[in-house]
Amino acid sequence: MKKWLNSARKGYGKKLVSIHAWNAWLVLILSITGLMLVGAFWRELLGIGRVWLKWLHIVAGLAMLAPVGYYLLLAGKHWKQLRNKPWQRTNTIVVLTLLTGWILSGIVLWQFKLSGPRWSNAALLIHDALTWVGLPYMIYHSITRSKWLKEPSRRTIRPIADSTAPLPVSSSQVPPASKSQYPESAIRQKTPQPVYTRRAFLKAAVGAGLAVTLGPTFVSWVGKNLNTSTSMEELLANDPNRMVPVPQPHSSSNPPIGGGAEGRFRVYTVTPIPSFSNENWSFRVDGLVEHAQAWNWEQFVKLQRTVQVSDFHCVTGWSVYKNTWEGIPLRHFLAQAKVQPEAHSVKFYSADGVYTDAITLDQAQMDDIMIAVMHDGKPIPADLGGPVRLIIPQMYAYKSVKWLNRIELISGEHIGYWEERGYDKDAWLTGAVARLPNIR
C-alpha cells in the first residue's frame, strides 16, 4: 500500500497542476449546465435536449470524484507545504468543502427516488446555497489558480536548490553572450515587475464579471429562500386572477386541519403565468363519456367539495408538507360523466394552452386525486396554478397540472409535456402504495 501511495504521489507538483486544470473544466461544465437546467427559458428551448443536459451535469458531477479523490492522496504532502501559508490552507479547506458538499448533495438529488423527499428537499437547499455562494469563488479560483500554478516561481512546491547553480540575477546584469548559462526562471525572478500586471487585470476582470453576472441571481435566491415575508398572503394580494365569487372555505379548511403547510412552493412554468376572470374561464369534462359537462365559474364554485391533507413533491427535489387542499375528487367527475368502456386514459389540459398530462383510468380511481380550488383555506393564486389545479399526491408534481380547465377521456395513452422531454410516464413517489385518507 505504501509503495502504491508513493507511486501515486510521484511527480506531485505536476499532478497538482493537472488536478486544478481538471477542476477548472469540470466546474465550468457544471456551472453552465446547472444554470441552464434551472432556467425556464432553456427548459422550453431545449425540449428533449434538457434530459441530455441533465445527464451531462450528472456525469460531470460524478467525474469530479476523480480529481477530488486523487487530491486526497496528495493532501498530506500538500498540507505540509502550506504550513506557513494560512490563507492557502483556508482556501484549500473552502474549496474541498464546496466540492464535497456539491458532490454529496448532487448524488442525493440524482437518486431522489431512493433518498426520499425529505432528504432530497434538504439536499436541494444545500446544493442551491453552495452554488450561489461558492460558484463565483470556484470559477474564479479554478481559472486563475490553474494558470497561476504554471508559473514555476509561484508554485508552492519548488525543486531543491542546487548549490552549484548560478544565483538568480536580472536580465540587465547578464551579458548577452553569457545568458545561456543562467536558467530563464532565475533571470525572470529578478526582472522588475509592473505594479499591476496583465494577469492581475484578467483575474480582477473575471471576478468582477462573475459578481455582475451571478450577484443578482444570488440575491434573488437569498430573498426567495430566506425571506419569510414572501407568504401565501402576498401571492394572493398580487394575484392576477379575478374570480367572483371568492370560494368560501369548508370548516375543515379554516383553520386548515393540516396545521398549515410546511415549506415553500417554487414557481416553475413552461409559459408565462396566465390570468383569469369569470369571462375567460370555464371547466369541462368530455371525450369518451356519455354525459359531457361544462361549468362556468359561478356554477363550478358551488360544487360540493371535500378536504384532504397531503404532501406535495417536485421532481427537482423540493417538497411542501401538510397541505390542506379543498376541492372535488376526480372520480366524482368521472362517475357523473359515465365513462365509456373504450376509455383508457384521463387527459388533463392546462389553460395556458401548452401543458398537458395524463394518467390511466385505473390510476384515476385513487381517492386522493383532487381538482383543488383552495389551499390552506384560501383560494389558490395564479402563481401556484389557480383558480383550479390538479393534485395527485402519490406522484411527482409535474403530473398535477396547473390552471386545469379540461378533462378528456381518451382511448389510448397520452405522452405529457415533460414525458415528451424524458420524464417518467408514471411519476410514482417512493412508498406511493400508502394512500392518505380523505377527510370529509
Coordinates of C-alpha atoms in Angstrom, one line a residue:
M1 CA 0.0 0.0 0.0
K2 CA 2.8 2.4 0.9
K3 CA 4.6 1.6 -2.3
W4 CA 1.4 2.3 -4.3
L5 CA 0.9 5.6 -2.5
N6 CA 4.5 6.7 -3.2
S7 CA 3.9 5.9 -6.9
A8 CA 0.7 7.8 -6.9
R9 CA 2.4 10.8 -5.4
K10 CA 5.3 10.8 -7.8
G11 CA 5.5 14.0 -9.8
Y12 CA 3.5 15.7 -7.1
G13 CA 3.8 19.2 -8.4
K14 CA 2.7 18.4 -12.0
K15 CA -0.2 16.3 -10.7
L16 CA -1.4 19.2 -8.5
V17 CA -1.4 21.4 -11.6
S18 CA -3.4 18.8 -13.5
I19 CA -5.9 18.5 -10.7
H20 CA -6.6 22.2 -10.8
A21 CA -6.9 22.2 -14.6
W22 CA -9.4 19.3 -14.5
N23 CA -11.4 21.0 -11.7
A24 CA -11.5 24.2 -13.8
W25 CA -13.1 22.4 -16.7
L26 CA -15.5 20.4 -14.6
V27 CA -16.6 23.4 -12.6
L28 CA -17.1 25.3 -15.8
I29 CA -19.3 22.5 -17.3
L30 CA -21.3 22.1 -14.1
S31 CA -21.8 25.8 -13.9
I32 CA -23.1 26.2 -17.4
T33 CA -25.3 23.1 -17.4
G34 CA -26.6 23.8 -13.9
L35 CA -27.7 27.4 -14.7
M36 CA -29.3 26.2 -17.9
L37 CA -31.2 23.5 -16.1
V38 CA -32.9 25.9 -13.6
G39 CA -33.7 28.5 -16.3
A40 CA -37.3 28.4 -17.6
F41 CA -36.2 29.8 -21.0
W42 CA -33.7 26.9 -21.5
R43 CA -36.2 24.3 -20.3
E44 CA -38.6 25.3 -23.1
L45 CA -36.0 25.9 -25.8
L46 CA -34.1 22.7 -25.3
G47 CA -37.1 20.4 -25.2
I48 CA -35.9 16.8 -25.0
G49 CA -32.3 18.1 -25.1
R50 CA -32.8 19.1 -21.5
V51 CA -32.7 15.4 -20.5
W52 CA -29.3 15.0 -22.1
L53 CA -28.1 18.3 -20.5
K54 CA -29.2 16.9 -17.1
W55 CA -27.2 13.7 -17.7
L56 CA -24.2 15.8 -18.8
H57 CA -24.5 17.6 -15.5
I58 CA -24.7 14.4 -13.5
V59 CA -21.8 12.8 -15.3
A60 CA -19.6 15.9 -14.8
G61 CA -20.6 15.9 -11.1
L62 CA -19.6 12.2 -10.8
A63 CA -16.4 12.9 -12.7
M64 CA -15.5 15.4 -10.0
L65 CA -14.9 12.5 -7.7
A66 CA -11.7 11.6 -9.6
P67 CA -9.7 14.8 -9.1
V68 CA -11.1 15.2 -5.5
G69 CA -10.1 11.6 -4.7
Y70 CA -6.7 12.0 -6.3
Y71 CA -6.1 15.2 -4.4
L72 CA -6.8 13.4 -1.1
L73 CA -3.9 11.1 -1.9
L74 CA -1.7 14.2 -2.2
A75 CA -3.3 16.2 0.6
G76 CA -0.9 15.2 3.4
K77 CA 2.1 16.4 1.4
H78 CA 0.3 19.5 0.2
W79 CA -0.8 20.4 3.7
K80 CA 2.8 20.2 4.9
Q81 CA 3.9 22.6 2.1
L82 CA 1.2 25.1 3.3
R83 CA 2.2 25.1 6.9
N84 CA 3.4 28.7 6.8
K85 CA 0.6 29.8 4.4
P86 CA -2.6 30.2 6.4
W87 CA -4.5 31.8 3.6
Q88 CA -3.8 29.0 1.2
R89 CA -4.7 26.5 3.9
T90 CA -8.0 28.3 4.4
N91 CA -8.6 28.3 0.6
T92 CA -7.9 24.6 0.4
I93 CA -10.5 23.9 3.1
V94 CA -13.1 26.1 1.5
V95 CA -12.6 24.5 -1.9
L96 CA -12.8 21.0 -0.5
T97 CA -15.9 21.8 1.5
L98 CA -17.7 23.2 -1.6
L99 CA -16.7 20.3 -3.8
T100 CA -17.7 17.7 -1.2
G101 CA -21.0 19.4 -0.5
W102 CA -21.8 19.6 -4.2
I103 CA -20.9 16.0 -4.8
L104 CA -22.9 14.6 -1.8
S105 CA -26.0 16.8 -2.3
G106 CA -25.8 16.1 -6.1
I107 CA -25.8 12.3 -5.5
V108 CA -28.8 12.6 -3.2
L109 CA -30.7 14.7 -5.9
W110 CA -29.6 12.2 -8.6
Q111 CA -31.0 9.3 -6.6
F112 CA -34.1 11.3 -5.3
K113 CA -36.4 8.3 -5.6
L114 CA -34.2 6.2 -3.4
S115 CA -33.3 9.0 -0.9
G116 CA -36.9 10.1 -0.4
P117 CA -38.4 13.6 -0.4
R118 CA -37.1 14.8 3.0
W119 CA -33.5 14.1 2.1
S120 CA -33.8 15.4 -1.4
N121 CA -35.5 18.6 -0.2
A122 CA -32.6 19.3 2.2
A123 CA -30.1 18.3 -0.5
L124 CA -31.6 20.8 -3.0
L125 CA -31.4 23.6 -0.5
I126 CA -27.8 22.8 0.3
H127 CA -27.0 22.4 -3.4
D128 CA -28.5 25.8 -4.2
A129 CA -26.8 27.5 -1.3
L130 CA -23.4 26.1 -2.3
T131 CA -24.0 27.1 -5.9
W132 CA -24.8 30.7 -5.3
V133 CA -22.3 31.3 -2.6
G134 CA -19.5 29.1 -3.9
L135 CA -19.9 29.3 -7.7
P136 CA -18.3 32.7 -8.3
Y137 CA -15.5 31.8 -6.0
M138 CA -14.9 28.4 -7.5
I139 CA -14.9 29.6 -11.1
Y140 CA -12.5 32.5 -10.3
H141 CA -10.3 30.2 -8.2
S142 CA -10.2 27.4 -10.8
I143 CA -9.4 29.6 -13.8
T144 CA -6.8 31.8 -12.1
R145 CA -5.2 29.1 -9.9
S146 CA -4.6 26.7 -12.8
K147 CA -2.7 29.4 -14.7
W148 CA -1.0 30.6 -11.5
L149 CA 0.4 27.2 -10.8
K150 CA 2.0 27.0 -14.2
E151 CA 4.4 29.8 -13.2
P152 CA 7.4 27.9 -11.6
S153 CA 8.3 30.9 -9.5
R154 CA 4.8 30.9 -7.9
R155 CA 4.4 27.2 -7.1
T156 CA 4.1 26.0 -3.5
I157 CA 6.4 23.1 -4.5
R158 CA 9.8 24.1 -5.7
P159 CA 12.8 22.0 -6.6
I160 CA 15.6 21.8 -4.1
A161 CA 18.2 24.4 -4.9
D162 CA 21.4 23.2 -6.4
S163 CA 24.3 24.8 -4.5
T164 CA 26.4 24.8 -7.7
A165 CA 23.7 26.6 -9.8
P166 CA 24.2 30.3 -10.6
L167 CA 22.5 32.8 -8.3
P168 CA 19.3 34.5 -9.7
V169 CA 20.1 37.7 -11.4
S170 CA 18.2 40.2 -13.5
S171 CA 18.5 40.2 -17.3
S172 CA 20.2 43.6 -17.3
Q173 CA 23.1 42.1 -15.2
V174 CA 23.7 39.3 -17.7
P175 CA 25.9 39.9 -20.7
P176 CA 24.2 38.7 -23.9
A177 CA 26.9 36.2 -24.6
S178 CA 26.5 34.7 -21.1
K179 CA 22.7 34.5 -20.8
S180 CA 22.7 30.8 -21.8
Q181 CA 24.5 30.0 -18.5
Y182 CA 21.5 31.1 -16.4
P183 CA 18.1 29.4 -16.2
E184 CA 15.3 31.6 -17.6
S185 CA 13.4 31.3 -14.4
A186 CA 16.4 32.6 -12.4
I187 CA 16.7 35.6 -14.6
R188 CA 12.9 36.3 -14.5
Q189 CA 12.8 36.2 -10.7
K190 CA 15.0 39.4 -10.6
T191 CA 13.3 41.1 -13.5
P192 CA 11.3 44.2 -12.3
Q193 CA 7.6 43.5 -12.4
P194 CA 4.9 46.1 -13.1
V195 CA 2.7 47.1 -10.2
Y196 CA -0.5 45.9 -12.0
T197 CA 0.2 43.1 -14.4
R198 CA -1.9 41.9 -17.3
R199 CA -2.6 38.6 -15.3
A200 CA -3.8 40.6 -12.3
F201 CA -6.1 42.6 -14.5
L202 CA -7.5 39.4 -16.0
K203 CA -8.1 38.0 -12.6
A204 CA -9.9 41.1 -11.5
A205 CA -12.0 41.2 -14.7
V206 CA -13.0 37.5 -14.1
G207 CA -14.0 38.3 -10.6
A208 CA -15.9 41.4 -11.5
G209 CA -17.7 39.6 -14.3
L210 CA -18.8 36.8 -12.1
A211 CA -20.0 39.3 -9.4
V212 CA -22.1 41.2 -12.0
T213 CA -23.4 38.1 -13.7
L214 CA -24.2 35.9 -10.7
G215 CA -24.7 38.5 -8.0
P216 CA -28.3 39.5 -8.8
T217 CA -29.3 35.8 -9.1
F218 CA -27.7 35.1 -5.7
V219 CA -29.5 38.0 -4.1
S220 CA -32.7 36.8 -5.7
W221 CA -32.1 33.2 -4.4
V222 CA -31.4 34.5 -0.9
G223 CA -34.6 36.6 -1.0
K224 CA -36.7 33.7 -2.1
N225 CA -35.3 31.1 0.3
L226 CA -34.6 33.1 3.4
N227 CA -37.2 35.9 3.3
T228 CA -40.3 34.6 5.2
S229 CA -42.3 37.6 4.2
T230 CA -43.0 36.0 0.7
S231 CA -46.1 34.3 2.0
M232 CA -49.3 33.0 0.6
E233 CA -51.0 36.2 1.6
E234 CA -48.5 38.2 -0.5
L235 CA -49.1 35.9 -3.5
L236 CA -52.9 36.3 -3.1
A237 CA -52.6 40.1 -2.7
N238 CA -50.8 40.2 -6.1
D239 CA -52.9 37.5 -7.7
P240 CA -53.9 38.5 -11.2
N241 CA -56.9 36.2 -11.2
R242 CA -60.3 38.0 -10.7
M243 CA -62.8 35.3 -9.9
V244 CA -66.2 36.2 -8.4
P245 CA -67.5 35.0 -6.1
V246 CA -64.5 34.0 -4.0
P247 CA -64.9 30.4 -2.8
Q248 CA -65.7 30.1 0.9
P249 CA -63.7 27.6 2.8
H250 CA -65.0 24.4 4.4
S251 CA -64.9 24.4 8.2
S252 CA -62.0 21.9 8.0
S253 CA -60.0 24.3 5.8
N254 CA -60.3 27.3 8.1
P255 CA -58.2 26.9 10.1
P256 CA -56.5 24.2 8.0
I257 CA -56.8 20.8 9.6
G258 CA -53.2 20.1 8.4
G259 CA -52.0 22.8 10.7
G260 CA -50.7 24.9 7.8
A261 CA -48.3 24.0 5.0
E262 CA -44.7 23.4 5.9
G263 CA -42.3 24.6 3.2
R264 CA -42.3 26.9 0.3
F265 CA -43.6 26.4 -3.2
R266 CA -41.1 27.2 -6.0
V267 CA -42.8 28.6 -9.1
Y268 CA -41.8 26.6 -12.3
T269 CA -43.8 27.3 -15.5
V270 CA -43.3 26.5 -19.2
T271 CA -45.3 29.5 -20.2
P272 CA -45.9 33.0 -18.8
I273 CA -48.4 32.8 -15.8
P274 CA -51.9 33.3 -17.2
S275 CA -54.6 35.2 -15.5
F276 CA -58.4 34.5 -15.5
S277 CA -61.7 36.1 -14.8
N278 CA -65.3 34.9 -15.0
E279 CA -65.4 36.0 -18.6
N280 CA -62.5 33.8 -19.9
W281 CA -62.7 30.8 -17.5
S282 CA -64.7 27.6 -17.9
F283 CA -64.3 23.9 -17.0
R284 CA -65.4 20.9 -18.9
V285 CA -65.3 17.1 -18.9
D286 CA -65.6 15.4 -22.3
G287 CA -64.3 12.8 -24.7
L288 CA -65.3 9.2 -24.2
V289 CA -68.1 9.9 -21.8
E290 CA -71.9 9.5 -22.0
H291 CA -72.5 12.9 -20.4
A292 CA -70.1 15.6 -21.4
Q293 CA -70.4 18.5 -19.0
A294 CA -69.3 22.1 -18.7
W295 CA -69.3 24.8 -16.0
N296 CA -68.7 28.5 -15.7
W297 CA -67.1 29.8 -12.5
E298 CA -70.3 30.6 -10.8
Q299 CA -71.5 27.0 -11.3
F300 CA -68.2 25.4 -10.5
V301 CA -67.6 27.2 -7.2
K302 CA -71.0 25.8 -6.0
L303 CA -70.0 22.1 -6.5
Q304 CA -69.7 20.1 -3.3
R305 CA -66.1 20.0 -2.1
T306 CA -64.1 17.7 0.2
V307 CA -60.9 18.4 2.2
Q308 CA -57.7 16.4 2.4
V309 CA -54.2 16.8 3.8
S310 CA -51.3 15.7 1.7
D311 CA -47.6 16.4 0.9
F312 CA -46.5 18.0 -2.4
H313 CA -43.3 16.8 -4.0
C314 CA -41.5 18.3 -7.0
V315 CA -39.3 16.0 -9.1
T316 CA -36.5 18.6 -8.8
G317 CA -36.2 17.8 -5.1
W318 CA -38.2 20.2 -3.0
S319 CA -41.4 19.5 -1.1
V320 CA -44.1 21.2 0.8
Y321 CA -45.6 19.2 3.6
K322 CA -49.1 19.1 5.3
N323 CA -51.0 20.9 2.7
T324 CA -54.7 21.2 3.3
W325 CA -56.4 21.0 -0.1
E326 CA -60.1 21.6 -0.7
G327 CA -61.8 20.6 -4.0
I328 CA -63.7 17.9 -5.8
P329 CA -62.3 14.3 -6.1
L330 CA -61.6 13.4 -9.7
R331 CA -63.5 10.2 -9.5
H332 CA -66.7 12.1 -8.7
F333 CA -66.4 13.9 -12.1
L334 CA -65.8 10.6 -13.8
A335 CA -68.8 8.9 -12.2
Q336 CA -71.0 11.8 -13.1
A337 CA -69.9 11.8 -16.7
K338 CA -70.2 8.0 -17.1
V339 CA -67.0 6.9 -18.7
Q340 CA -67.4 4.7 -21.8
P341 CA -65.9 1.2 -21.8
E342 CA -63.3 2.0 -24.6
A343 CA -61.7 4.8 -22.5
H344 CA -58.2 4.0 -21.3
S345 CA -56.7 7.3 -20.0
V346 CA -57.7 10.6 -18.5
K347 CA -56.0 13.6 -20.2
F348 CA -55.7 16.9 -18.4
Y349 CA -55.4 20.3 -20.1
S350 CA -53.9 23.4 -18.7
A351 CA -55.5 26.8 -19.6
D352 CA -52.1 28.0 -20.6
G353 CA -52.8 26.3 -23.9
V354 CA -49.5 24.3 -23.9
Y355 CA -49.2 21.9 -20.9
T356 CA -51.0 18.6 -20.8
D357 CA -50.6 15.3 -19.0
A358 CA -52.5 12.1 -18.4
I359 CA -52.9 9.1 -16.1
T360 CA -54.6 5.7 -16.8
L361 CA -58.2 5.2 -15.9
D362 CA -57.2 2.8 -13.2
Q363 CA -54.9 5.3 -11.6
A364 CA -57.7 7.9 -11.8
Q365 CA -59.7 5.9 -9.3
M366 CA -57.4 6.8 -6.4
D367 CA -59.4 8.6 -3.8
D368 CA -56.8 11.3 -3.1
I369 CA -56.7 12.7 -6.6
M370 CA -58.4 16.1 -6.4
I371 CA -59.4 19.0 -8.6
A372 CA -58.4 21.6 -6.0
V373 CA -59.9 25.0 -5.5
M374 CA -58.4 26.0 -2.2
H375 CA -55.1 25.6 -0.3
D376 CA -55.0 26.0 3.5
G377 CA -58.4 27.7 3.5
K378 CA -57.6 30.3 0.8
P379 CA -58.0 30.5 -3.0
I380 CA -55.1 29.1 -5.0
P381 CA -53.2 32.0 -6.6
A382 CA -52.2 32.0 -10.2
D383 CA -48.6 31.5 -9.3
L384 CA -49.5 28.1 -7.8
G385 CA -51.9 27.1 -10.6
G386 CA -55.1 28.7 -9.6
P387 CA -58.0 29.2 -9.7
V388 CA -58.2 25.4 -10.2
R389 CA -55.4 22.8 -10.3
L390 CA -55.0 19.1 -10.3
I391 CA -53.5 17.4 -7.2
I392 CA -52.1 13.9 -7.4
P393 CA -50.3 13.4 -4.0
Q394 CA -48.8 10.0 -4.8
M395 CA -47.0 11.3 -7.9
Y396 CA -44.4 14.0 -8.5
A397 CA -45.9 17.4 -9.1
Y398 CA -45.4 17.6 -12.9
K399 CA -48.5 15.3 -13.1
S400 CA -50.5 17.9 -11.0
V401 CA -51.5 20.1 -13.9
K402 CA -51.8 23.8 -13.1
W403 CA -54.6 26.1 -14.4
L404 CA -56.7 23.0 -15.1
N405 CA -59.7 23.7 -17.3
R406 CA -60.5 20.5 -19.2
I407 CA -60.6 16.7 -18.5
E408 CA -60.8 14.4 -21.6
L409 CA -61.3 10.7 -21.6
I410 CA -59.3 9.1 -24.4
S411 CA -58.9 5.6 -25.8
G412 CA -55.1 5.4 -25.9
E413 CA -52.1 6.7 -24.0
H414 CA -51.1 10.3 -24.0
I415 CA -47.5 11.5 -23.6
G416 CA -47.5 14.6 -21.5
Y417 CA -45.4 17.8 -21.8
W418 CA -42.5 16.6 -19.6
E419 CA -42.8 13.0 -20.6
E420 CA -42.0 14.1 -24.2
R421 CA -38.9 15.6 -22.7
G422 CA -37.7 12.5 -20.9
Y423 CA -39.6 12.3 -17.6
D424 CA -41.2 9.1 -16.4
K425 CA -44.7 8.4 -17.7
D426 CA -45.5 7.1 -14.2
A427 CA -44.3 9.6 -11.7
W428 CA -44.8 7.5 -8.6
L429 CA -43.2 8.6 -5.4
T430 CA -41.2 6.2 -3.2
G431 CA -43.7 4.4 -1.0
A432 CA -46.7 5.6 -3.1
V433 CA -48.7 2.5 -2.1
A434 CA -49.6 4.3 1.1
R435 CA -52.8 6.2 0.5
L436 CA -53.7 9.3 2.5
P437 CA -57.3 9.2 3.6
N438 CA -59.9 11.8 2.6
I439 CA -61.2 13.9 5.4
R440 CA -64.8 14.9 4.7

